[in-house]
Short mmCIF file of C-alpha atoms and ligand atoms in Angstrom, two decimals:
data_model
loop_
_atom_site.label_atom_id
_atom_site.label_comp_id
_atom_site.label_asym_id
_atom_site.label_seq_id
_atom_site.Cartn_x
_atom_site.Cartn_y
_atom_site.Cartn_z
CA MET A 285 -18.51 16.67 -6.78
CA ASP A 286 -15.73 18.09 -8.93
CA ARG A 287 -12.65 18.21 -6.73
CA LEU A 288 -10.55 16.57 -9.48
CA LYS A 289 -12.32 18.01 -12.52
CA GLY A 290 -10.06 17.98 -15.59
CA ASN A 291 -7.46 15.77 -13.93
CA VAL A 292 -6.14 12.39 -15.04
CA ALA A 293 -4.88 9.91 -12.44
CA PHE A 294 -2.61 6.93 -13.05
CA ILE A 295 -3.16 4.15 -10.48
CA THR A 296 -1.23 0.87 -10.16
CA GLY A 297 -2.99 -2.13 -8.62
CA GLY A 298 -6.22 -0.64 -9.97
CA ALA A 299 -8.02 -3.93 -10.64
CA ARG A 300 -9.27 -4.30 -7.08
CA GLY A 301 -8.87 -3.32 -3.43
CA GLN A 302 -7.52 0.13 -2.60
CA GLY A 303 -6.43 0.84 -6.19
CA ARG A 304 -9.97 0.28 -7.43
CA ALA A 305 -11.39 2.37 -4.57
CA MET A 306 -9.07 5.23 -5.60
CA ALA A 307 -10.11 4.91 -9.26
CA LEU A 308 -13.81 5.09 -8.33
CA LYS A 309 -13.35 7.90 -5.81
CA PHE A 310 -11.29 9.97 -8.24
CA ALA A 311 -13.76 9.33 -11.09
CA SER A 312 -16.65 10.39 -8.87
CA GLU A 313 -14.73 13.64 -8.32
CA GLY A 314 -14.41 14.30 -12.05
CA ALA A 315 -11.07 12.64 -12.97
CA ASP A 316 -10.35 10.30 -15.84
CA VAL A 317 -8.14 7.39 -14.86
CA VAL A 318 -5.40 5.16 -16.19
CA ILE A 319 -5.23 1.88 -14.31
CA CYS A 320 -2.90 -1.06 -14.56
CA ASP A 321 -2.60 -4.34 -12.74
CA ILE A 322 -0.71 -7.61 -13.10
CA CYS A 323 -3.89 -9.72 -13.59
CA SER A 324 -2.09 -12.97 -12.79
CA ASP A 325 -0.69 -14.67 -9.72
CA ALA A 326 2.81 -14.28 -8.33
CA GLU A 327 5.10 -17.20 -7.61
CA THR A 328 5.70 -16.75 -3.88
CA VAL A 329 2.49 -14.92 -2.92
CA PRO A 330 0.19 -17.41 -1.16
CA TYR A 331 -3.14 -15.89 -2.27
CA PRO A 332 -4.58 -15.08 -5.71
CA LEU A 333 -3.88 -11.67 -7.24
CA SER A 334 -6.24 -9.88 -9.62
CA THR A 335 -7.73 -11.17 -12.86
CA SER A 336 -8.48 -9.48 -16.18
CA ALA A 337 -12.15 -9.59 -15.17
CA ASP A 338 -11.30 -7.49 -12.07
CA LEU A 339 -9.50 -4.93 -14.24
CA ALA A 340 -12.42 -4.82 -16.69
CA GLU A 341 -14.85 -4.36 -13.79
CA THR A 342 -12.95 -1.33 -12.47
CA ARG A 343 -12.94 0.15 -15.99
CA SER A 344 -16.68 -0.34 -16.50
CA ARG A 345 -17.45 1.10 -13.04
CA VAL A 346 -15.35 4.19 -13.83
CA GLU A 347 -17.15 4.53 -17.16
CA ALA A 348 -20.50 4.15 -15.40
CA LEU A 349 -19.55 7.27 -13.45
CA GLY A 350 -19.24 9.10 -16.77
CA ARG A 351 -15.43 9.21 -16.87
CA ARG A 352 -12.89 7.76 -19.30
CA CYS A 353 -10.64 4.89 -18.29
CA VAL A 354 -7.55 3.38 -19.90
CA ALA A 355 -6.93 -0.09 -18.42
CA GLU A 356 -3.82 -2.15 -19.16
CA VAL A 357 -2.23 -5.30 -17.84
CA ALA A 358 1.23 -4.36 -16.55
CA ASP A 359 3.64 -5.60 -13.91
CA VAL A 360 5.12 -2.83 -11.74
CA ARG A 361 8.37 -4.80 -11.67
CA SER A 362 8.86 -3.85 -15.32
CA GLN A 363 9.78 -0.25 -16.10
CA GLU A 364 9.16 -0.93 -19.76
CA GLN A 365 5.58 -2.07 -19.16
CA LEU A 366 4.78 0.93 -16.96
CA ASP A 367 6.32 3.34 -19.47
CA ARG A 368 4.03 1.85 -22.13
CA VAL A 369 0.92 2.31 -19.95
CA VAL A 370 1.83 5.92 -19.20
CA GLU A 371 2.49 6.61 -22.88
CA ARG A 372 -0.89 5.17 -23.84
CA GLY A 373 -2.61 7.09 -21.03
CA ILE A 374 -1.12 10.41 -22.18
CA ASP A 375 -1.93 9.61 -25.84
CA GLU A 376 -5.57 8.87 -25.08
CA LEU A 377 -6.34 11.18 -22.16
CA GLY A 378 -3.93 14.05 -22.86
CA HIS A 379 -1.93 14.28 -19.63
CA ILE A 380 -1.39 12.75 -16.18
CA ASP A 381 -1.75 14.93 -13.08
CA ILE A 382 -1.85 12.37 -10.29
CA VAL A 383 0.00 9.09 -9.76
CA CYS A 384 -0.90 6.52 -7.09
CA ALA A 385 1.44 3.61 -6.40
CA SER A 386 -0.96 1.14 -4.80
CA ALA A 387 0.09 -2.24 -6.23
CA GLY A 388 1.52 -4.51 -3.55
CA VAL A 389 1.76 -8.05 -2.22
CA HIS A 390 2.62 -9.81 1.00
CA SER A 391 3.83 -13.25 2.05
CA PHE A 392 5.03 -14.52 5.39
CA LEU A 393 7.91 -16.55 6.80
CA PRO A 394 10.56 -15.98 9.45
CA PHE A 395 13.42 -14.15 7.69
CA TRP A 396 15.85 -17.00 8.35
CA GLU A 397 13.59 -19.42 6.48
CA MET A 398 12.64 -17.06 3.67
CA PRO A 399 13.75 -18.17 0.24
CA GLU A 400 15.54 -15.59 -1.88
CA GLU A 401 12.65 -15.52 -4.38
CA MET A 402 10.08 -14.63 -1.69
CA TRP A 403 12.24 -11.78 -0.40
CA GLN A 404 12.85 -10.50 -3.90
CA GLU A 405 9.22 -10.67 -5.05
CA VAL A 406 8.07 -8.41 -2.21
CA ILE A 407 10.99 -5.98 -2.56
CA ASP A 408 10.64 -5.83 -6.35
CA THR A 409 6.88 -5.24 -6.22
CA ASN A 410 6.42 -3.11 -3.10
CA LEU A 411 9.58 -0.99 -3.26
CA THR A 412 11.18 -1.08 -6.72
CA GLY A 413 7.68 -1.06 -8.25
CA VAL A 414 6.95 2.25 -6.52
CA TRP A 415 10.15 3.76 -7.92
CA HIS A 416 9.24 2.47 -11.41
CA THR A 417 5.73 3.92 -11.11
CA VAL A 418 6.79 7.44 -10.23
CA LYS A 419 9.76 7.28 -12.63
CA ALA A 420 7.33 6.51 -15.47
CA VAL A 421 5.43 9.80 -15.00
CA ALA A 422 8.03 12.13 -13.46
CA PRO A 423 9.47 13.49 -16.77
CA HIS A 424 5.93 14.29 -18.00
CA MET A 425 5.04 16.03 -14.72
CA ILE A 426 8.35 17.93 -14.68
CA GLU A 427 7.65 19.17 -18.19
CA ARG A 428 4.20 20.37 -17.12
CA GLY A 429 5.48 21.90 -13.89
CA GLU A 430 2.85 20.26 -11.68
CA GLY A 431 1.67 16.96 -10.28
CA ALA A 432 0.87 14.90 -7.20
CA ALA A 433 2.25 11.47 -6.31
CA ILE A 434 0.68 9.32 -3.61
CA LEU A 435 2.67 6.32 -2.39
CA THR A 436 1.00 3.55 -0.41
CA SER A 437 3.21 2.44 2.45
CA SER A 438 1.63 0.81 5.53
CA VAL A 439 1.76 1.03 9.30
CA MET A 440 4.47 -1.58 8.62
CA GLY A 441 6.43 1.40 7.26
CA LYS A 442 6.83 2.42 10.92
CA GLU A 443 6.68 -0.86 12.83
CA THR A 444 6.92 -4.57 12.11
CA GLY A 445 5.10 -7.85 12.59
CA PRO A 446 5.85 -11.56 12.65
CA ASP A 447 7.27 -13.10 9.46
CA LEU A 448 7.14 -9.77 7.63
CA ALA A 449 10.80 -8.66 7.42
CA HIS A 450 10.69 -8.24 3.64
CA TYR A 451 7.32 -6.44 3.73
CA ALA A 452 8.35 -4.13 6.59
CA ALA A 453 11.66 -3.37 4.85
CA ALA A 454 9.86 -2.47 1.61
CA LYS A 455 7.23 -0.33 3.36
CA HIS A 456 9.89 1.50 5.44
CA GLY A 457 11.69 1.98 2.12
CA VAL A 458 8.61 3.53 0.53
CA ILE A 459 8.76 6.29 3.15
CA GLY A 460 12.40 6.90 2.20
CA LEU A 461 11.41 7.03 -1.46
CA MET A 462 8.56 9.42 -0.68
CA ARG A 463 10.92 11.83 1.10
CA SER A 464 13.54 11.60 -1.65
CA PHE A 465 10.98 12.05 -4.45
CA ALA A 466 9.37 14.98 -2.61
CA PHE A 467 12.77 16.62 -2.20
CA GLU A 468 13.80 16.16 -5.83
CA LEU A 469 10.41 17.00 -7.33
CA GLY A 470 9.54 19.94 -5.05
CA PRO A 471 11.38 22.47 -7.26
CA HIS A 472 9.16 21.26 -10.13
CA ASN A 473 5.97 21.93 -8.14
CA ILE A 474 5.25 18.21 -7.81
CA ARG A 475 4.03 17.02 -4.42
CA VAL A 476 4.77 13.56 -3.06
CA ASN A 477 3.12 12.09 0.03
CA ALA A 478 2.60 8.66 1.58
CA ILE A 479 -0.43 6.94 3.06
CA LEU A 480 0.11 4.40 5.84
CA PRO A 481 -2.99 2.19 6.13
CA SER A 482 -3.53 -0.31 8.91
CA VAL A 483 -5.58 -3.43 8.19
CA VAL A 484 -7.87 -2.94 5.21
CA HIS A 485 -10.68 -5.35 4.41
CA ASP A 486 -9.86 -6.67 0.97
CA LYS A 487 -8.43 -9.75 -0.67
CA MET A 488 -4.88 -9.15 0.48
CA GLY A 489 -5.82 -9.83 4.10
CA ASP A 490 -9.06 -11.76 3.98
CA ASN A 491 -8.07 -14.90 2.10
CA PRO A 492 -7.58 -18.51 3.26
CA ALA A 493 -3.74 -18.39 3.28
CA THR A 494 -3.52 -15.13 5.23
CA ARG A 495 -6.23 -16.22 7.67
CA GLU A 496 -4.36 -19.46 8.31
CA TRP A 497 -1.18 -17.48 8.97
CA VAL A 498 -2.99 -15.10 11.36
CA PHE A 499 -4.92 -17.74 13.29
CA GLY A 500 -2.65 -20.80 12.95
CA ARG A 501 -5.56 -22.92 11.72
CA SER A 502 -7.04 -23.54 8.29
CA ASP A 503 -10.73 -23.17 9.21
CA ALA A 504 -10.66 -19.48 10.24
CA THR A 505 -13.46 -17.56 8.55
CA THR A 506 -14.03 -14.02 7.33
CA GLU A 507 -16.03 -13.44 10.53
CA ASP A 508 -13.01 -14.53 12.62
CA TYR A 509 -10.82 -12.19 10.57
CA VAL A 510 -13.16 -9.23 10.99
CA ALA A 511 -13.51 -9.84 14.73
CA ALA A 512 -9.73 -10.16 15.21
CA THR A 513 -8.96 -6.97 13.30
CA ARG A 514 -10.90 -4.94 15.90
CA ASN A 515 -7.90 -5.56 18.17
CA TRP A 516 -5.83 -3.48 15.76
CA HIS A 517 -7.84 -0.34 16.34
CA VAL A 518 -8.75 2.14 19.03
CA LEU A 519 -11.81 3.77 17.48
CA ARG A 520 -15.07 2.11 18.47
CA GLY A 521 -16.47 -0.46 16.06
CA ARG A 522 -13.55 -0.30 13.62
CA ALA A 523 -12.58 -3.70 12.32
CA ALA A 524 -10.49 -3.94 9.10
CA LEU A 525 -11.07 -0.59 7.38
CA PRO A 526 -12.92 -0.19 4.08
CA ALA A 527 -10.69 0.44 1.04
CA ALA A 528 -12.70 3.64 0.53
CA ALA A 529 -11.09 5.06 3.70
CA ILE A 530 -7.70 4.92 2.00
CA ALA A 531 -9.18 6.39 -1.19
CA ASP A 532 -10.47 9.35 0.88
CA ALA A 533 -6.92 10.01 2.09
CA ALA A 534 -5.62 9.69 -1.48
CA LEU A 535 -8.25 12.18 -2.65
CA PHE A 536 -6.97 14.71 -0.10
CA PHE A 537 -3.40 14.34 -1.39
CA ALA A 538 -4.59 14.47 -5.01
CA SER A 539 -6.74 17.58 -4.61
CA ALA A 540 -5.96 21.27 -4.25
CA GLU A 541 -6.82 21.02 -0.55
CA SER A 542 -3.30 19.67 0.02
CA GLN A 543 -1.60 22.02 -2.46
CA HIS A 544 0.98 23.15 0.11
CA ILE A 545 1.67 19.69 1.55
CA THR A 546 4.56 17.51 0.42
CA GLY A 547 6.92 15.00 2.01
CA THR A 548 4.39 13.86 4.63
CA GLU A 549 3.00 10.58 5.94
CA LEU A 550 -0.71 10.23 6.61
CA VAL A 551 -1.51 7.32 8.91
CA VAL A 552 -5.03 5.94 8.31
CA ASP A 553 -5.26 3.44 11.13
CA ALA A 554 -8.22 4.12 13.45
CA GLY A 555 -5.73 4.78 16.23
CA HIS A 556 -3.59 1.67 15.77
CA SER A 557 -0.33 3.61 16.19
CA ILE A 558 -1.25 4.86 19.67
CA LEU A 559 -2.01 1.44 21.11
CA PRO A 560 0.21 0.89 24.14
CA GLY A 561 3.24 -1.30 23.61
CA PHE A 562 2.32 -4.15 25.95
CA ASN A 563 3.45 -7.77 25.88
CA HIS A 564 0.45 -9.97 26.75
CA THR A 565 2.48 -13.17 26.68
CA PRO A 566 5.90 -12.49 28.19
CA ILE A 567 8.09 -15.60 28.43
CA HIS A 568 9.65 -16.34 31.80
CA ASP A 569 13.17 -17.77 31.53
CA GLU A 570 15.00 -18.95 34.67
CA ARG A 571 18.34 -18.40 32.95
CA ILE A 572 17.84 -14.68 32.59
CA ALA A 573 18.54 -13.02 35.92
CA VAL A 574 16.28 -10.07 36.57
CA GLY A 575 16.45 -8.20 39.92
CA PRO A 576 16.54 -7.67 42.73
CA TYR A 577 19.92 -6.14 42.03
CA PRO A 578 22.15 -5.68 45.07
CA ASN A 579 23.60 -2.15 45.10
CA ASP A 580 21.01 -1.11 42.49
CA GLY A 581 23.16 -2.71 39.82
CA VAL A 582 26.14 -0.50 40.65
CA THR A 583 29.35 -2.42 41.39
CA VAL A 584 30.93 -1.07 44.53
CA GLY A 585 34.56 -1.43 45.55
N1 NAD B 1220 -4.82 -4.83 2.81
C1 NAD B 1220 -4.20 -4.35 3.86
O1 NAD B 1220 -4.50 -4.69 5.02
C2 NAD B 1220 -3.08 -3.34 3.68
C3 NAD B 1220 -2.61 -2.65 4.78
C4 NAD B 1220 -1.60 -1.70 4.62
C5 NAD B 1220 -1.07 -1.45 3.36
N2 NAD B 1220 -1.55 -2.16 2.30
C6 NAD B 1220 -0.97 -1.85 1.00
O2 NAD B 1220 -2.00 -1.31 0.19
C7 NAD B 1220 -1.71 -1.53 -1.18
C8 NAD B 1220 -2.94 -2.05 -1.89
O3 NAD B 1220 -3.25 -3.35 -1.44
P1 NAD B 1220 -4.76 -3.83 -1.28
O4 NAD B 1220 -5.07 -3.79 0.15
O5 NAD B 1220 -5.60 -3.07 -2.23
O6 NAD B 1220 -4.62 -5.37 -1.72
P2 NAD B 1220 -5.16 -6.12 -3.02
O7 NAD B 1220 -4.45 -7.43 -3.05
O8 NAD B 1220 -6.65 -6.14 -3.02
O9 NAD B 1220 -4.69 -5.17 -4.21
C9 NAD B 1220 -3.36 -5.11 -4.64
C10 NAD B 1220 -3.36 -5.10 -6.15
O10 NAD B 1220 -2.00 -5.02 -6.60
C11 NAD B 1220 -1.88 -5.90 -7.72
N3 NAD B 1220 -0.49 -6.29 -7.92
C12 NAD B 1220 0.24 -7.13 -7.16
N4 NAD B 1220 1.46 -7.29 -7.69
C13 NAD B 1220 1.51 -6.52 -8.80
C14 NAD B 1220 2.51 -6.25 -9.77
N5 NAD B 1220 3.73 -6.81 -9.70
N6 NAD B 1220 2.23 -5.40 -10.77
C15 NAD B 1220 0.99 -4.83 -10.87
N7 NAD B 1220 0.00 -5.04 -9.98
C16 NAD B 1220 0.26 -5.88 -8.96
C17 NAD B 1220 -2.78 -7.07 -7.36
O11 NAD B 1220 -3.11 -7.86 -8.48
C18 NAD B 1220 -3.97 -6.38 -6.72
O12 NAD B 1220 -4.95 -6.06 -7.67
C19 NAD B 1220 -0.51 -2.47 -1.21
O13 NAD B 1220 0.65 -1.72 -1.48
C20 NAD B 1220 -0.48 -3.03 0.20
O14 NAD B 1220 0.81 -3.44 0.57
C21 NAD B 1220 -2.54 -3.08 2.41
#
């Protein structure tokens, strides 16, 4: 398949998970790729991030598909580091046509208990990092008069969840960035769209710390996690989605099939967003007076 023949894609968070799935999908469609990843842990993130071995594995799997790959360690919180990766990518591969901002982290605490550093690490990585990523390639794409940017938000870009105020704020913010970038880059023939995944089965969700947070016990297993994630979805048999499902959506936004589409959100959530809003565990409180209201709540006289 050659849907991206002759293209070069720059992907952050490319060492594993969705970023790796995008690199492999794009390579299998004829693109060369530039990937970067932090390849070390983050201070307030309670699960391990990627390693250099993960980054090297993505590179060798791209090369096994017959495509070229530039792989660099870089932190999306640093504009300087991303600028260097982009410069090297253009030097070695000639140009960049597609940019995917996939790097991201999560952590969890009620917002009133959240230390400043935890808040900042998620905002800096998941929101500011997306700005840095697109900023690093925008001048090059403007000069060439074409390009596609794909920003990974989340269903948390539209809703929220327990202990995720910083994550939800960043992911809502990514949608704001996507619209602003699309507006400013449209006159330069550069398209910008966002993907909103629901639960994806990779190391961000399926790790001991996240499982303990979800289940409230430290012995929850991958099987428990997979079973529980079915409750997120409407489509039959869909537990946490494969990373390749998000890569398929990214391929659509990267390819000519979406050449007239910009400024949009694509929810990849097996129907999560249409689940009815229903409280299974409402809390009864004697102090809160609810009906029956005399006079239908209207004060007479
Ligand atoms: N996993 C899910 O359930 C889920 C759901 C919705 C959205 N997302 C989003 O999808 C994106 C990809 O996550 P994933 O599911 O592939 O998880 P993942 O943890 O497997 O991959 C994320 C990658 O980003 C890298 N990274 C983290 N901080 C970085 C930094 N400062 N600089 C450079 N790289 C950094 C990590 O090392 C890792 O390789 C993230 O933006 C995430 O918020 C994930």
